[in-house]
Amino acid sequence: MPESPLAQPLKLPCGAVLPNRLAKAAMTEGLADNQLHATHRHETLYGRWSDGGAGLLITGNVMIDHRVLERPGNVAIDPAPAEGEPEGMAQLRAWAEAGTRNGNHLWMQISHAGRQSPRYVTTRPMGPSEVQLSLMGNYARPRALSEPEILDFIQRFANVARIAKEAGFTGVQVHGAHGYLLSSFLSPVTNQRTDRWGGSLENRARFLLEVVRATRAAVGPEFPVAVKLNSDDFRKGGFTLDESVKVVRWLNEEGIDLLEVSGGTYEQPRLLGYSGDADTASDGPAMRESTRKREAYFLDYAQTIREVCDCPLMVTGGFRTRAFMEEAVANGETDVIGLGRPLCTDPDTPKDLLEGRIDKTVCHEDHIKLAQRGFFSPASPLMPLKVINVLGGQAWYYQQIFRLADDGKADPDLGIFKAIGAYLKDEMGQARRVKKARRQNGGT
């Protein structure tokens, strides 16, 4: 048999080589301790994923600001000193060592949650402007960042990237998608500033571009720097595909090594294959009917971006069959296939695909719903039912990640309501412990 396109190595612009074309996409882990440091559970989880055969593993979002987290179990490197080592460096080194033990790359995804930090984490989220996230009251109104804070955050991204390199991670990914802080600056809905950080697309993209520039300066020319970018926010008045193409042209000038194409936000969770509030939803550019029937959510949008992008592309979301993955790589539609949810229950999925033992990944998302169709399904006209379906799916996969991190086996029979209950208990308990530790340390 000829070698699968998925098994071919990929040389990046910086000179680093990915051993194959399969990547574990970033997924939030929720495994940090009360000080927001990495733990032995990260080592166990990423050791298993490393053994699973993917050429690239990308961590869940590592935060630059302990005050504003995506969830209370995030790892945060804050303060991130411009020189020297932060607290928790030994844990980061152990995480990196375990996550690269099979010869693969392990990249740290670096992020700031922005306005998408829940109330049980903070009642003072941050954003480009005071535009509140409308999602069942779980998110407080953000305060607008000052320019000195923006400049400080730019340097924090760079400092965390340097620390990641020193800890043994083999690359970094700047998270500029999904409505988090950098992404929210790109959107005219959430960025209503009138200074040099808002208004025109050039101004709205300034924060992201300055972060990438500072990150590259911090890690040097031979260390992989990637960016995750929305192809479209899928929200009326939001960041569009045309704007994404323009941002990619500017990113070309910064010399990034890999661009991951994604889409959507918390309000429009297209990254999970769902749509949100119908009143604010936008379908984005028209898609070919043939593409609507294909597996990958964002592959059609990636083709438009491919026309202008100078670096390799990674597309995540919906890939399930080996034949389609091989076709997408062989046809040049993408260079790297991102896999997420299948690896939460079956960490050996990449190896099984590469060695031909399976033709299709598991698809648990097909049954993790209140109903397959109708009023109680994810397509429900009632927003709370949509949220329960989305939250239930996320909670289910979070619990599977916990089981892998505890060196156990996945539980495919876990029910959606039991998963939601366990998730909420875990989140609230961890939030209380983190806040208590913060008070004991004299922090805010």
Coordinates of C-alpha atoms in Angstrom, one line a residue:
M1 CA 0.0 0.0 0.0
P2 CA 1.2 3.5 -0.8
E3 CA 2.0 5.7 2.3
S4 CA -0.9 7.6 3.6
P5 CA -0.7 11.4 3.0
L6 CA -1.4 11.6 6.8
A7 CA 1.9 9.9 7.5
Q8 CA 4.0 12.4 5.6
P9 CA 6.2 14.8 7.6
L10 CA 5.7 18.6 7.3
K11 CA 8.5 21.1 7.4
L12 CA 7.4 24.4 8.8
P13 CA 8.8 27.8 7.7
C14 CA 11.0 28.0 10.8
G15 CA 12.6 24.7 9.9
A16 CA 10.9 22.5 12.5
V17 CA 9.4 19.3 11.2
L18 CA 6.1 17.8 12.2
P19 CA 6.4 13.9 12.0
N20 CA 2.9 13.5 10.5
R21 CA -0.2 15.5 9.5
L22 CA -2.4 14.7 12.5
A23 CA -2.7 17.1 15.4
K24 CA -4.5 16.9 18.7
A25 CA -6.4 20.3 18.6
A26 CA -6.5 22.5 21.7
M27 CA -9.1 21.4 24.3
T28 CA -9.5 23.0 27.7
E29 CA -8.3 20.5 30.3
G30 CA -9.4 22.0 33.7
L31 CA -6.6 20.1 35.5
A32 CA -4.6 22.9 37.2
D33 CA -4.1 23.0 41.0
N34 CA -5.4 25.8 43.3
Q35 CA -2.4 27.9 42.4
L36 CA -3.2 27.5 38.7
H37 CA 0.0 25.4 38.1
A38 CA 0.2 22.3 36.0
T39 CA -0.2 19.0 37.8
H40 CA 0.7 15.3 37.4
R41 CA -2.7 14.9 35.7
H42 CA -1.4 17.0 32.8
E43 CA 1.6 14.6 32.6
T44 CA -0.6 11.5 32.6
L45 CA -3.0 13.0 30.0
Y46 CA -0.4 14.3 27.6
G47 CA 1.8 11.3 28.0
R48 CA -1.2 9.2 26.8
W49 CA -1.8 11.6 23.9
S50 CA 1.8 11.6 23.0
D51 CA 1.8 7.8 22.8
G52 CA -1.3 8.1 20.7
G53 CA 0.7 9.0 17.6
A54 CA -0.3 12.5 16.6
G55 CA 2.6 14.5 15.2
L56 CA 1.5 17.6 17.0
L57 CA -0.3 18.2 20.4
I58 CA -1.6 21.6 21.2
T59 CA -2.5 22.3 24.9
G60 CA -5.7 23.9 26.1
N61 CA -5.5 27.6 26.7
V62 CA -2.8 28.6 29.1
M63 CA -3.7 32.0 30.6
I64 CA -1.6 35.1 30.8
D65 CA -3.9 36.6 33.6
H66 CA -4.9 34.6 36.7
R67 CA -7.8 37.0 37.4
V68 CA -9.7 36.3 34.2
L69 CA -9.9 32.6 33.3
E70 CA -11.8 30.6 30.8
R71 CA -12.5 28.1 33.6
P72 CA -11.1 27.8 37.1
G73 CA -8.9 24.8 36.2
N74 CA -6.9 26.7 33.6
V75 CA -3.1 26.8 33.9
A76 CA -2.0 30.5 34.3
I77 CA 1.5 31.9 34.1
D78 CA 1.0 35.1 35.8
P79 CA 3.1 37.0 36.6
A80 CA 5.3 35.9 33.7
P81 CA 8.6 37.6 34.3
A82 CA 10.5 39.1 31.4
E83 CA 13.5 37.2 32.7
G84 CA 13.9 34.2 35.0
E85 CA 11.5 31.5 35.9
P86 CA 7.9 31.8 37.3
E87 CA 6.4 29.7 40.0
G88 CA 5.3 26.4 38.7
M89 CA 8.2 26.0 36.3
A90 CA 9.1 22.5 37.4
Q91 CA 5.5 21.4 36.7
L92 CA 5.7 22.9 33.2
R93 CA 8.9 21.0 32.5
A94 CA 7.3 17.8 33.6
W95 CA 4.2 18.5 31.4
A96 CA 6.4 19.2 28.4
E97 CA 8.6 16.1 29.0
A98 CA 5.6 13.8 29.2
G99 CA 3.9 15.4 26.2
T100 CA 6.8 15.0 23.9
R101 CA 8.0 11.5 24.9
N102 CA 6.9 9.9 21.6
G103 CA 8.9 12.3 19.5
N104 CA 6.0 14.6 18.6
H105 CA 5.7 18.3 19.0
L106 CA 3.9 19.9 21.9
W107 CA 2.8 23.5 21.5
M108 CA 1.4 25.7 24.3
Q109 CA -1.7 27.6 23.4
I110 CA -1.5 31.0 25.0
S111 CA -4.7 33.0 25.6
H112 CA -6.6 35.5 27.6
A113 CA -10.3 34.8 28.2
G114 CA -11.5 38.4 27.9
R115 CA -15.2 38.8 28.4
Q116 CA -15.7 35.0 28.2
S117 CA -14.9 34.4 31.8
P118 CA -17.8 33.1 33.9
R119 CA -19.2 34.9 36.9
Y120 CA -18.0 32.1 39.3
V121 CA -14.5 32.9 38.1
T122 CA -14.7 36.7 38.1
T123 CA -17.3 39.5 38.2
R124 CA -14.9 41.8 36.5
P125 CA -14.1 40.3 33.1
M126 CA -12.2 42.4 30.5
G127 CA -12.7 43.3 26.9
P128 CA -12.1 45.9 24.2
S129 CA -15.4 47.6 25.2
E130 CA -18.2 47.1 27.7
V131 CA -20.2 44.7 25.6
Q132 CA -21.7 41.9 27.8
L133 CA -21.8 38.3 26.6
S134 CA -25.5 37.4 26.4
L135 CA -25.6 33.8 27.6
M136 CA -28.1 33.0 30.4
G137 CA -26.6 35.6 32.7
N138 CA -23.5 33.6 33.5
Y139 CA -21.1 36.4 32.3
A140 CA -20.7 39.8 33.9
R141 CA -20.3 43.0 31.9
P142 CA -16.7 43.5 31.0
R143 CA -14.7 46.6 31.6
A144 CA -12.8 48.1 28.7
L145 CA -9.1 47.7 28.8
S146 CA -6.9 50.8 29.0
E147 CA -4.1 51.2 26.6
P148 CA -1.4 50.6 29.2
E149 CA -3.2 47.3 30.0
I150 CA -3.2 46.3 26.3
L151 CA 0.5 47.0 26.1
D152 CA 1.2 45.0 29.2
F153 CA -0.8 42.1 27.9
I154 CA 1.2 42.1 24.7
Q155 CA 4.4 41.6 26.7
R156 CA 2.7 39.0 28.8
F157 CA 1.9 36.9 25.8
A158 CA 5.6 37.2 24.7
N159 CA 6.9 36.3 28.2
V160 CA 4.7 33.2 28.4
A161 CA 6.0 32.1 25.0
R162 CA 9.6 32.4 26.2
I163 CA 8.8 30.5 29.4
A164 CA 7.1 27.8 27.3
K165 CA 10.2 27.4 25.2
E166 CA 12.5 27.2 28.3
A167 CA 10.2 24.6 29.9
G168 CA 10.6 22.3 26.9
F169 CA 7.4 23.0 24.8
T170 CA 8.4 22.8 21.2
G171 CA 6.2 25.7 19.9
V172 CA 3.4 28.1 20.8
Q173 CA 0.0 28.9 19.4
V174 CA -1.5 32.4 19.9
H175 CA -5.3 32.0 20.4
G176 CA -7.0 34.6 18.3
A177 CA -10.3 32.8 17.8
H178 CA -13.6 31.9 19.5
G179 CA -14.4 35.2 21.0
Y180 CA -11.6 35.3 23.6
L181 CA -9.7 38.6 24.2
L182 CA -7.7 38.8 20.9
S183 CA -10.7 37.6 18.9
S184 CA -13.0 40.1 20.6
F185 CA -10.8 43.0 19.5
L186 CA -11.2 41.8 15.9
S187 CA -15.0 42.0 16.0
P188 CA -16.8 45.3 15.5
V189 CA -19.6 44.0 17.7
T190 CA -17.5 43.6 20.7
N191 CA -14.8 46.3 19.9
Q192 CA -16.5 49.7 19.9
R193 CA -13.3 51.6 20.7
T194 CA -12.5 54.9 19.0
D195 CA -8.7 54.9 19.7
R196 CA -5.9 53.1 17.7
W197 CA -7.1 49.7 19.0
G198 CA -10.6 50.0 17.4
G199 CA -12.6 51.2 14.5
S200 CA -11.0 50.2 11.2
L201 CA -9.9 46.6 10.7
E202 CA -6.3 47.6 10.8
N203 CA -6.8 49.1 14.2
R204 CA -8.9 46.1 15.5
A205 CA -6.2 43.7 14.3
R206 CA -3.4 45.7 15.9
F207 CA -3.6 43.9 19.2
L208 CA -3.2 40.4 17.6
L209 CA -0.5 41.5 15.3
E210 CA 1.5 43.2 18.1
V211 CA 1.2 40.0 20.2
V212 CA 2.5 37.8 17.3
R213 CA 5.3 40.2 16.7
A214 CA 6.4 40.3 20.3
T215 CA 6.0 36.6 20.6
R216 CA 8.3 36.0 17.7
A217 CA 10.9 38.4 19.1
A218 CA 10.8 36.5 22.4
V219 CA 11.3 33.0 21.0
G220 CA 13.5 33.6 18.0
P221 CA 13.2 32.6 14.3
E222 CA 13.6 28.9 14.7
F223 CA 10.8 28.2 17.2
P224 CA 7.3 27.5 15.8
V225 CA 4.8 30.3 16.3
A226 CA 1.2 29.5 15.2
V227 CA -2.0 31.5 15.3
K228 CA -5.6 30.3 15.7
L229 CA -8.0 32.6 13.8
N230 CA -11.7 32.6 13.1
S231 CA -12.6 32.3 9.5
D232 CA -15.9 34.0 10.5
D233 CA -17.7 34.8 13.8
F234 CA -21.0 33.8 12.2
R235 CA -22.6 36.7 14.0
K236 CA -24.4 39.7 12.4
G237 CA -22.0 42.6 12.3
G238 CA -19.1 40.5 13.5
F239 CA -15.7 39.5 12.1
T240 CA -16.2 38.2 8.6
L241 CA -14.4 35.9 6.1
D242 CA -13.4 38.9 4.0
E243 CA -11.8 40.5 7.1
S244 CA -10.2 37.3 8.1
V245 CA -8.5 37.1 4.7
K246 CA -7.1 40.6 5.2
V247 CA -5.8 39.7 8.6
V248 CA -4.1 36.6 7.2
R249 CA -2.3 38.8 4.7
W250 CA -0.9 40.9 7.6
L251 CA 0.0 37.7 9.5
N252 CA 2.1 36.7 6.5
E253 CA 4.4 39.6 7.2
E254 CA 5.0 38.4 10.7
G255 CA 6.4 35.0 9.6
I256 CA 4.1 32.6 11.4
D257 CA 4.6 28.9 11.0
L258 CA 1.1 27.5 11.0
L259 CA -2.4 29.0 10.8
E260 CA -5.3 27.1 12.3
V261 CA -8.6 28.1 10.8
S262 CA -11.7 27.9 13.0
G263 CA -14.9 29.9 13.6
G264 CA -17.6 31.0 16.0
T265 CA -17.8 32.2 19.6
Y266 CA -19.7 31.3 22.8
E267 CA -22.8 33.0 21.4
Q268 CA -22.4 31.2 18.0
P269 CA -20.6 27.9 18.8
R270 CA -19.9 26.8 15.2
L271 CA -16.7 25.3 16.5
L272 CA -18.9 22.7 18.2
G273 CA -21.1 22.2 15.1
Y274 CA -24.0 24.2 16.5
S275 CA -25.6 27.6 16.0
G276 CA -26.7 30.0 18.7
D277 CA -29.2 32.8 19.0
A278 CA -31.1 32.9 15.7
D279 CA -31.6 36.6 15.9
T280 CA -27.9 37.4 15.9
A281 CA -26.7 34.5 13.8
S282 CA -25.1 34.9 10.4
D283 CA -24.5 32.0 8.0
G284 CA -21.3 33.6 6.7
P285 CA -20.5 33.3 3.0
A286 CA -22.6 30.9 0.9
M287 CA -21.2 27.4 1.0
R288 CA -21.3 24.9 -1.9
E289 CA -23.9 22.2 -1.3
S290 CA -21.2 19.6 -1.8
T291 CA -19.3 21.2 1.1
R292 CA -22.3 21.2 3.4
K293 CA -22.4 17.4 3.1
R294 CA -18.7 17.0 3.9
E295 CA -17.3 16.4 7.3
A296 CA -15.2 19.4 8.2
Y297 CA -17.0 22.5 9.4
F298 CA -14.5 25.1 8.2
L299 CA -12.8 23.5 5.2
D300 CA -14.7 25.6 2.6
Y301 CA -13.7 28.8 4.4
A302 CA -10.1 27.6 4.7
Q303 CA -9.9 27.3 0.9
T304 CA -10.5 31.1 0.6
I305 CA -7.8 31.7 3.2
R306 CA -5.5 29.2 1.5
E307 CA -5.4 31.5 -1.6
V308 CA -3.6 34.2 0.4
C309 CA -1.9 32.4 3.3
D310 CA 1.9 31.9 2.9
C311 CA 2.2 29.3 5.7
P312 CA 0.8 25.8 6.2
L313 CA -2.8 25.5 7.3
M314 CA -4.5 23.4 10.0
V315 CA -8.2 22.8 9.9
T316 CA -10.1 21.5 13.0
G317 CA -13.7 20.4 13.4
G318 CA -15.7 17.5 12.1
F319 CA -13.1 15.3 10.5
R320 CA -14.1 11.7 11.2
T321 CA -13.2 9.4 8.3
R322 CA -9.6 8.5 7.3
A323 CA -10.6 8.7 3.6
F324 CA -11.8 12.3 3.9
M325 CA -8.7 13.3 5.9
E326 CA -6.4 11.8 3.3
E327 CA -8.3 13.5 0.5
A328 CA -8.2 16.9 2.2
V329 CA -4.4 16.7 2.7
A330 CA -3.7 15.1 -0.7
N331 CA -5.7 17.8 -2.5
G332 CA -3.9 20.5 -0.7
E333 CA -7.0 21.8 1.1
T334 CA -5.2 21.6 4.4
D335 CA -1.8 20.6 5.6
V336 CA -2.7 19.4 9.1
I337 CA -5.9 17.7 10.3
G338 CA -7.0 18.8 13.8
L339 CA -8.7 16.2 15.9
G340 CA -10.3 17.0 19.3
R341 CA -13.3 15.1 20.7
P342 CA -12.3 11.6 19.4
L343 CA -9.1 11.7 21.5
C344 CA -11.1 12.4 24.7
T345 CA -12.2 8.7 24.7
D346 CA -9.8 7.1 22.3
P347 CA -6.3 8.6 22.8
D348 CA -4.7 6.1 20.3
T349 CA -6.9 7.4 17.4
P350 CA -4.1 9.0 15.4
K351 CA -1.9 5.9 15.6
D352 CA -4.9 3.7 14.6
L353 CA -5.6 6.0 11.6
L354 CA -2.0 6.1 10.5
E355 CA -1.6 2.3 10.7
G356 CA -4.9 1.6 9.0
R357 CA -6.6 -0.1 12.0
I358 CA -9.6 2.1 11.7
D359 CA -11.3 3.9 8.9
K360 CA -13.4 6.2 11.0
T361 CA -13.0 7.8 14.4
V362 CA -15.6 7.4 17.2
C363 CA -18.5 9.9 16.9
H364 CA -20.0 10.1 20.5
E365 CA -21.4 13.5 19.7
D366 CA -24.1 11.8 17.6
H367 CA -25.8 10.6 20.8
I368 CA -24.8 13.2 23.5
K369 CA -28.0 15.2 23.0
L370 CA -31.3 15.6 24.7
A371 CA -32.9 14.6 21.5
Q372 CA -31.7 13.9 17.9
R373 CA -34.2 16.2 16.4
G374 CA -37.1 18.4 17.2
F375 CA -37.9 20.8 20.1
F376 CA -35.4 19.3 22.6
S377 CA -32.6 18.9 20.1
P378 CA -29.6 21.3 19.6
A379 CA -31.7 22.9 16.8
S380 CA -34.4 23.9 19.4
P381 CA -36.0 27.3 18.9
L382 CA -35.7 27.7 22.7
M383 CA -32.3 29.1 23.6
P384 CA -32.0 27.4 27.1
L385 CA -32.5 24.0 25.4
K386 CA -29.8 24.8 22.9
V387 CA -27.4 25.8 25.8
I388 CA -28.2 22.5 27.7
N389 CA -27.4 20.5 24.6
V390 CA -24.1 22.3 24.0
L391 CA -23.1 22.4 27.7
G392 CA -24.0 18.7 28.1
G393 CA -21.8 17.7 25.2
Q394 CA -18.9 19.8 26.6
A395 CA -19.4 18.4 30.1
W396 CA -19.4 14.9 28.8
Y397 CA -16.1 15.3 27.1
Y398 CA -14.6 17.2 30.1
Q399 CA -15.4 14.1 32.2
Q400 CA -13.7 11.8 29.7
I401 CA -10.6 14.0 29.8
F402 CA -10.6 13.7 33.6
R403 CA -10.8 9.9 33.4
L404 CA -7.8 9.8 31.0
A405 CA -5.9 12.2 33.2
D406 CA -6.5 9.9 36.2
D407 CA -5.0 7.0 34.1
G408 CA -8.5 5.5 33.7
K409 CA -10.6 4.5 30.8
A410 CA -13.3 6.5 29.1
D411 CA -16.9 5.9 30.0
P412 CA -18.9 6.1 26.8
D413 CA -22.1 5.2 28.6
L414 CA -22.0 8.3 30.8
G415 CA -25.4 10.1 30.6
I416 CA -25.7 13.8 29.6
F417 CA -27.4 14.9 32.9
K418 CA -24.9 13.0 35.0
A419 CA -22.1 14.7 33.0
I420 CA -23.6 18.1 33.5
G421 CA -23.9 17.5 37.3
A422 CA -20.4 16.3 37.6
Y423 CA -19.0 19.2 35.5
L424 CA -20.9 21.9 37.6
K425 CA -19.7 20.3 40.8
D426 CA -16.1 20.2 39.6
E427 CA -16.2 23.8 38.3
M428 CA -17.8 25.3 41.4
G429 CA -15.5 23.4 43.7
Q430 CA -12.4 24.4 41.9
A431 CA -13.5 28.0 41.7
R432 CA -13.9 28.1 45.5
R433 CA -10.5 26.6 46.0
V434 CA -8.8 28.9 43.6
K435 CA -10.4 32.0 45.2
K436 CA -9.5 30.8 48.7
A437 CA -5.9 30.2 47.6
R438 CA -5.8 33.7 46.0
R439 CA -7.0 35.3 49.2
Q440 CA -4.5 33.4 51.2
N441 CA -1.8 34.7 48.9
G442 CA -3.0 38.2 49.3
G443 CA -4.1 38.4 45.7
T444 CA -7.3 39.7 44.0

